[in-house]
């Protein structure tokens, strides 16, 4: 008898209670630390957060009963922590300038939208394999979305990178949505062509190198990522998209040769483009020796000061000065946690991300269809890469690039896109963990229609 | 497709472990470095916190020259300097983002973070008291410091100069004043824009008031260097105080057509005079010829025994803004340059601290002590945690000159004050030993006036060096005896309680 997964919805509910305690507790601590009292709106805020999370949980019970029980609680904890920290920095910004715009209420609205989309995905998308029909549509839309910021009048240059578009009062980063679409497009494409990409080729120095004519798609992806690098000045997104493609190619073909070819191509492209990228050059210089540029590398220096000031256990929520770091509520939210929750908090957050990645890769492992496997692996690795690039950047492990920290950073497009990603992962994991359909007993007539029953 | 997925999981694990390792490095291993005010004075988080915490006192003769006073604004404590400019270069200043002198070099004691105060801090934690900083007591003698400060001030606020007094037997610094100076209270104020403006004004000032000229200014010591030449001469055995040396109006220099004249072009008296007389009248001709006879190597060896060419032996004021410059006796010297070097010109240069040490060594029977400024580290309750013991500058060969040579030199120096150029330093009833110096640095610049001395001559309690770099007075009024000696006298009288 084959191993059968249990639904584990009760476990999920228990973990969700813990997550809500973390999120709402952090919100209360922020008020206590920074203002000396629990925020007056703790009941409405806590009620709202609970309602959103319970709604998401009930949707899973109703539409994806076998889905992974860990993913939602981890995401709920991260999102709650992010909201509390954005609120904490709002308080500090308000104290310095009473006209300062608050970001936390907006973030809560974006979270609401994210959860609504999450529910919509689970309700509408009964089977992830249907997405395979949208392979080329998704790919084309992703490319269009990526190019949108380059349209004059629509895109704007913020902090040196051209990755935003503005529509009236609304602004968003199309790259966040393109990320999801690209994973779907790659998965669909690779399911169709994996045999050709996997089997043909020659062996060179212990590495199976792919056939020249199969290099087409990788060259196309290389071109797109270089275009992002050169025209949008964004090393982070460029690395993310190309890395995502390479990794999915590797999973589909089981040939590490693709990683070497792709890695080489990216290194060559980045080296060739480097002399023309003042913005990226600057960031590399600031990374190598931030203290040599005390006036320009203030962000990275302040981030390091903040983390050092936090030390092992942190100054306490509301008791540090994370607002001293520019963009401490978005790109630099992790050093803000480092300052107020210390190394302990930082490691906890990194482990939460590690759990997310591990659960998505596990989903990929147990998934029964190749398309789902590729999507789950792709989404998991994208998450891991993004977390590594942004946290590594703000903690001076690698040069700084402007990506958002999933679920923590202030920013609508990122939050909504990440909730959709979690919905997709839950949908795939529900399919993967659901006991396989059994063939009905048919004693004699082999020609009669087989009855397939879903459990 | 499961094998690549498993590999990817391993890859992701490596990435996340790298993130955790890097965060640990920043927040644990590098945290002390990044939150050290001396290394990163512009770390606003730390300096704001430091502003909100009480610091220990800096004490001189039991009285606080730097004290943290309760303050009503957001920073809770205000650092105040009771004597203002008088101790600015010694006690230093504690401003947001900037810190200097003892405030910087003893920062960990003053904040209470020093490991030496660990036991006290544990006590504070156990008894639930706010952690208190330790106190630092200085070797400074308040009366001597006041005399030095007043003496320089009398010459005018813009006079460039410095005074250093040392206890010869220990190396304790009894006075250290540099002029022009500044008011550290104006830097420590909580009105940050104002403090910043003050700092920028001090930085832009051509007279560099932030500079501690006692240890950071290296100038030709002029005739005070003749003490070193005389020490080398007596130590060589070729000369006694009564040896006859060339006098006259000028010395014919080998290898050149130039002659070495005396100050003001006058004569040293007769064509042959005694070495004692040569020191009395500060005869360039005599010491130039003595230098030629001894050779540059002997002079350099003697100078190095006193501390020349030795790097940063005085560490109590080591902070990012201040650092001791090395006094120099050049390595490559030809014959005419040797004659000039012997009278403290050419490339010979010294700090006022170094010239005070030459006097102190002669006073201390030839033994050179390492100068120090921090006397004791005390707990917040004034219990002595750590005291500092006197130590010789060169533990291997503590004697710069033999005791016999030292006593002969002392006699010669007493003669300088009794019968020679050092007369303005005479103290009734006490034998004072001294040497003047007037150093010409460049033809157009006014010469520097030096004076170094000690008293009482037979059992010295204080050695002092005074440098007046520029007092803004007429050229013919500049001389070590006229400008510098009265200040040295006042400092010696203060220590001797006269």
Short mmCIF file of N, CA and C in Angstrom, two decimals, chain A residues 29-111:
data_model
loop_
_atom_site.label_atom_id
_atom_site.label_comp_id
_atom_site.label_asym_id
_atom_site.label_seq_id
_atom_site.Cartn_x
_atom_site.Cartn_y
_atom_site.Cartn_z
N UNK A 29 3.57 45.07 20.43
CA UNK A 29 4.91 45.41 20.96
C UNK A 29 5.43 46.71 20.36
N UNK A 30 5.18 46.90 19.07
CA UNK A 30 5.62 48.14 18.42
C UNK A 30 5.01 49.34 19.12
N UNK A 31 3.71 49.26 19.40
CA UNK A 31 3.06 50.36 20.10
C UNK A 31 3.65 50.56 21.49
N UNK A 32 3.85 49.45 22.19
CA UNK A 32 4.40 49.54 23.55
C UNK A 32 5.80 50.14 23.53
N UNK A 33 6.63 49.69 22.58
CA UNK A 33 8.02 50.15 22.55
C UNK A 33 8.14 51.59 22.09
N UNK A 34 7.44 51.93 21.02
CA UNK A 34 7.66 53.24 20.41
C UNK A 34 6.79 54.31 21.03
N UNK A 35 5.59 53.95 21.54
CA UNK A 35 4.69 54.99 22.05
C UNK A 35 4.33 54.80 23.52
N UNK A 36 4.71 53.66 24.08
CA UNK A 36 4.45 53.46 25.49
C UNK A 36 3.09 52.87 25.79
N UNK A 37 2.30 52.59 24.77
CA UNK A 37 1.00 51.94 25.02
C UNK A 37 0.64 51.06 23.82
N UNK A 38 -0.22 50.08 24.09
CA UNK A 38 -0.70 49.23 23.00
C UNK A 38 -1.54 50.09 22.05
N UNK A 39 -1.33 49.94 20.73
CA UNK A 39 -2.08 50.80 19.79
C UNK A 39 -3.58 50.68 20.03
N UNK A 40 -4.26 51.83 19.90
CA UNK A 40 -5.70 51.88 20.19
C UNK A 40 -6.48 50.98 19.23
N UNK A 41 -5.97 50.83 18.01
CA UNK A 41 -6.75 50.08 17.02
C UNK A 41 -6.35 48.61 16.98
N UNK A 42 -5.79 48.11 18.09
CA UNK A 42 -5.31 46.72 18.09
C UNK A 42 -6.45 45.74 17.81
N UNK A 43 -7.69 46.05 18.29
CA UNK A 43 -8.80 45.11 18.09
C UNK A 43 -9.26 45.09 16.63
N UNK A 44 -9.42 46.30 16.05
CA UNK A 44 -9.85 46.32 14.65
C UNK A 44 -8.76 45.75 13.76
N UNK A 45 -7.49 46.13 14.07
CA UNK A 45 -6.38 45.63 13.26
C UNK A 45 -6.27 44.11 13.39
N UNK A 46 -6.25 43.63 14.65
CA UNK A 46 -6.13 42.20 14.88
C UNK A 46 -7.30 41.44 14.28
N UNK A 47 -8.50 42.04 14.40
CA UNK A 47 -9.69 41.40 13.85
C UNK A 47 -9.59 41.27 12.33
N UNK A 48 -9.11 42.33 11.71
CA UNK A 48 -8.98 42.35 10.24
C UNK A 48 -8.01 41.28 9.78
N UNK A 49 -6.85 41.25 10.45
CA UNK A 49 -5.82 40.27 10.08
C UNK A 49 -6.36 38.85 10.28
N UNK A 50 -7.03 38.63 11.42
CA UNK A 50 -7.58 37.30 11.70
C UNK A 50 -8.60 36.92 10.63
N UNK A 51 -9.46 37.88 10.27
CA UNK A 51 -10.50 37.59 9.28
C UNK A 51 -9.87 37.16 7.95
N UNK A 52 -8.82 37.88 7.53
CA UNK A 52 -8.16 37.56 6.26
C UNK A 52 -7.58 36.15 6.30
N UNK A 53 -6.88 35.85 7.41
CA UNK A 53 -6.20 34.56 7.49
C UNK A 53 -7.22 33.43 7.61
N UNK A 54 -8.29 33.66 8.39
CA UNK A 54 -9.32 32.63 8.53
C UNK A 54 -10.00 32.39 7.18
N UNK A 55 -10.24 33.47 6.43
CA UNK A 55 -10.85 33.33 5.11
C UNK A 55 -9.97 32.46 4.22
N UNK A 56 -8.65 32.74 4.26
CA UNK A 56 -7.72 31.95 3.43
C UNK A 56 -7.75 30.49 3.87
N UNK A 57 -7.78 30.28 5.18
CA UNK A 57 -7.77 28.90 5.71
C UNK A 57 -9.05 28.15 5.29
N UNK A 58 -10.20 28.84 5.41
CA UNK A 58 -11.47 28.19 5.05
C UNK A 58 -11.50 27.85 3.56
N UNK A 59 -10.93 28.74 2.74
CA UNK A 59 -10.88 28.46 1.31
C UNK A 59 -10.08 27.19 1.05
N UNK A 60 -8.97 27.03 1.77
CA UNK A 60 -8.16 25.83 1.58
C UNK A 60 -8.96 24.59 1.99
N UNK A 61 -9.64 24.69 3.14
CA UNK A 61 -10.47 23.55 3.58
C UNK A 61 -11.49 23.17 2.52
N UNK A 62 -12.03 24.23 1.90
CA UNK A 62 -13.14 24.02 0.97
C UNK A 62 -12.63 23.58 -0.39
N UNK A 63 -11.54 24.17 -0.87
CA UNK A 63 -11.14 23.94 -2.25
C UNK A 63 -9.85 23.14 -2.41
N UNK A 64 -9.04 23.06 -1.36
CA UNK A 64 -7.77 22.34 -1.52
C UNK A 64 -7.45 21.62 -0.22
N UNK A 65 -8.28 20.69 0.14
CA UNK A 65 -8.23 20.09 1.47
C UNK A 65 -6.92 19.34 1.74
N UNK A 66 -6.23 18.90 0.68
CA UNK A 66 -5.00 18.13 0.89
C UNK A 66 -3.74 19.01 0.78
N UNK A 67 -3.93 20.31 0.64
CA UNK A 67 -2.78 21.19 0.40
C UNK A 67 -1.81 21.19 1.58
N UNK A 68 -0.59 21.60 1.29
CA UNK A 68 0.48 21.64 2.31
C UNK A 68 0.04 22.52 3.49
N UNK A 69 0.16 22.02 4.72
CA UNK A 69 -0.33 22.78 5.87
C UNK A 69 0.64 23.82 6.40
N UNK A 70 1.88 23.87 5.88
CA UNK A 70 2.89 24.77 6.46
C UNK A 70 2.90 26.12 5.75
N UNK A 71 2.65 26.11 4.44
CA UNK A 71 2.88 27.31 3.63
C UNK A 71 2.09 28.52 4.14
N UNK A 72 0.77 28.34 4.34
CA UNK A 72 -0.04 29.50 4.74
C UNK A 72 0.39 30.08 6.09
N UNK A 73 0.61 29.25 7.13
CA UNK A 73 1.05 29.84 8.40
C UNK A 73 2.36 30.61 8.29
N UNK A 74 3.32 30.10 7.52
CA UNK A 74 4.59 30.81 7.37
C UNK A 74 4.36 32.17 6.72
N UNK A 75 3.56 32.17 5.65
CA UNK A 75 3.28 33.41 4.94
C UNK A 75 2.53 34.38 5.85
N UNK A 76 1.58 33.86 6.63
CA UNK A 76 0.81 34.72 7.53
C UNK A 76 1.74 35.37 8.56
N UNK A 77 2.70 34.60 9.08
CA UNK A 77 3.63 35.15 10.07
C UNK A 77 4.49 36.24 9.44
N UNK A 78 5.04 35.97 8.24
CA UNK A 78 5.90 36.95 7.58
C UNK A 78 5.12 38.23 7.28
N UNK A 79 3.92 38.08 6.73
CA UNK A 79 3.13 39.25 6.38
C UNK A 79 2.78 40.06 7.63
N UNK A 80 2.44 39.37 8.72
CA UNK A 80 2.12 40.08 9.96
C UNK A 80 3.31 40.83 10.51
N UNK A 81 4.48 40.19 10.47
CA UNK A 81 5.71 40.86 10.93
C UNK A 81 5.99 42.09 10.07
N UNK A 82 5.85 41.92 8.75
CA UNK A 82 6.11 43.04 7.84
C UNK A 82 5.21 44.22 8.15
N UNK A 83 3.92 43.95 8.34
CA UNK A 83 2.98 45.03 8.65
C UNK A 83 3.38 45.74 9.94
N UNK A 84 3.75 44.96 10.96
CA UNK A 84 4.12 45.56 12.24
C UNK A 84 5.34 46.47 12.06
N UNK A 85 6.34 46.01 11.29
CA UNK A 85 7.55 46.81 11.12
C UNK A 85 7.28 48.06 10.29
N UNK A 86 6.44 47.93 9.24
CA UNK A 86 6.11 49.12 8.45
C UNK A 86 5.39 50.14 9.33
N UNK A 87 4.49 49.65 10.19
CA UNK A 87 3.80 50.53 11.13
C UNK A 87 4.79 51.19 12.08
N UNK A 88 5.78 50.42 12.54
CA UNK A 88 6.78 50.94 13.46
C UNK A 88 7.56 52.08 12.82
N UNK A 89 7.91 51.91 11.55
CA UNK A 89 8.69 52.96 10.88
C UNK A 89 7.79 54.15 10.55
N UNK A 90 6.51 53.88 10.28
CA UNK A 90 5.55 54.98 10.12
C UNK A 90 5.56 55.88 11.35
N UNK A 91 5.54 55.26 12.53
CA UNK A 91 5.51 56.03 13.78
C UNK A 91 6.73 56.94 13.85
N UNK A 92 7.90 56.38 13.53
CA UNK A 92 9.13 57.18 13.60
C UNK A 92 9.12 58.29 12.56
N UNK A 93 8.62 57.98 11.37
CA UNK A 93 8.60 59.00 10.31
C UNK A 93 7.61 60.10 10.67
N UNK A 94 6.49 59.70 11.26
CA UNK A 94 5.49 60.69 11.71
C UNK A 94 6.08 61.61 12.78
N UNK A 95 6.88 61.01 13.67
CA UNK A 95 7.44 61.79 14.77
C UNK A 95 8.39 62.85 14.21
N UNK A 96 9.12 62.49 13.14
CA UNK A 96 10.07 63.44 12.57
C UNK A 96 9.35 64.47 11.71
N UNK A 97 8.26 64.08 11.06
CA UNK A 97 7.57 64.98 10.15
C UNK A 97 6.10 64.60 10.16
N UNK A 98 5.28 65.45 10.75
CA UNK A 98 3.88 65.06 10.96
C UNK A 98 3.12 64.94 9.64
N UNK A 99 3.70 65.46 8.54
CA UNK A 99 3.02 65.33 7.25
C UNK A 99 3.40 64.05 6.52
N UNK A 100 4.31 63.26 7.10
CA UNK A 100 4.80 62.07 6.41
C UNK A 100 3.65 61.12 6.09
N UNK A 101 3.77 60.49 4.92
CA UNK A 101 2.73 59.55 4.48
C UNK A 101 2.89 58.25 5.25
N UNK A 102 1.76 57.67 5.67
CA UNK A 102 1.84 56.37 6.34
C UNK A 102 1.74 55.25 5.32
N UNK A 103 2.55 54.23 5.51
CA UNK A 103 2.56 53.13 4.55
C UNK A 103 1.78 51.91 5.03
N UNK A 104 1.66 51.76 6.35
CA UNK A 104 1.05 50.54 6.87
C UNK A 104 -0.41 50.35 6.44
N UNK A 105 -1.28 51.39 6.51
CA UNK A 105 -2.67 51.17 6.09
C UNK A 105 -2.75 50.71 4.63
N UNK A 106 -1.93 51.33 3.77
CA UNK A 106 -1.92 50.92 2.37
C UNK A 106 -1.50 49.47 2.23
N UNK A 107 -0.50 49.08 3.01
CA UNK A 107 0.01 47.72 2.93
C UNK A 107 -1.08 46.73 3.35
N UNK A 108 -1.90 47.11 4.35
CA UNK A 108 -2.98 46.22 4.80
C UNK A 108 -4.02 46.06 3.68
N UNK A 109 -4.26 47.15 2.95
CA UNK A 109 -5.19 47.07 1.82
C UNK A 109 -4.63 46.15 0.74
N UNK A 110 -3.33 46.30 0.46
CA UNK A 110 -2.70 45.42 -0.54
C UNK A 110 -2.76 43.97 -0.09
N UNK A 111 -2.57 43.74 1.23
CA UNK A 111 -2.64 42.38 1.73
C UNK A 111 -4.05 41.82 1.52
#
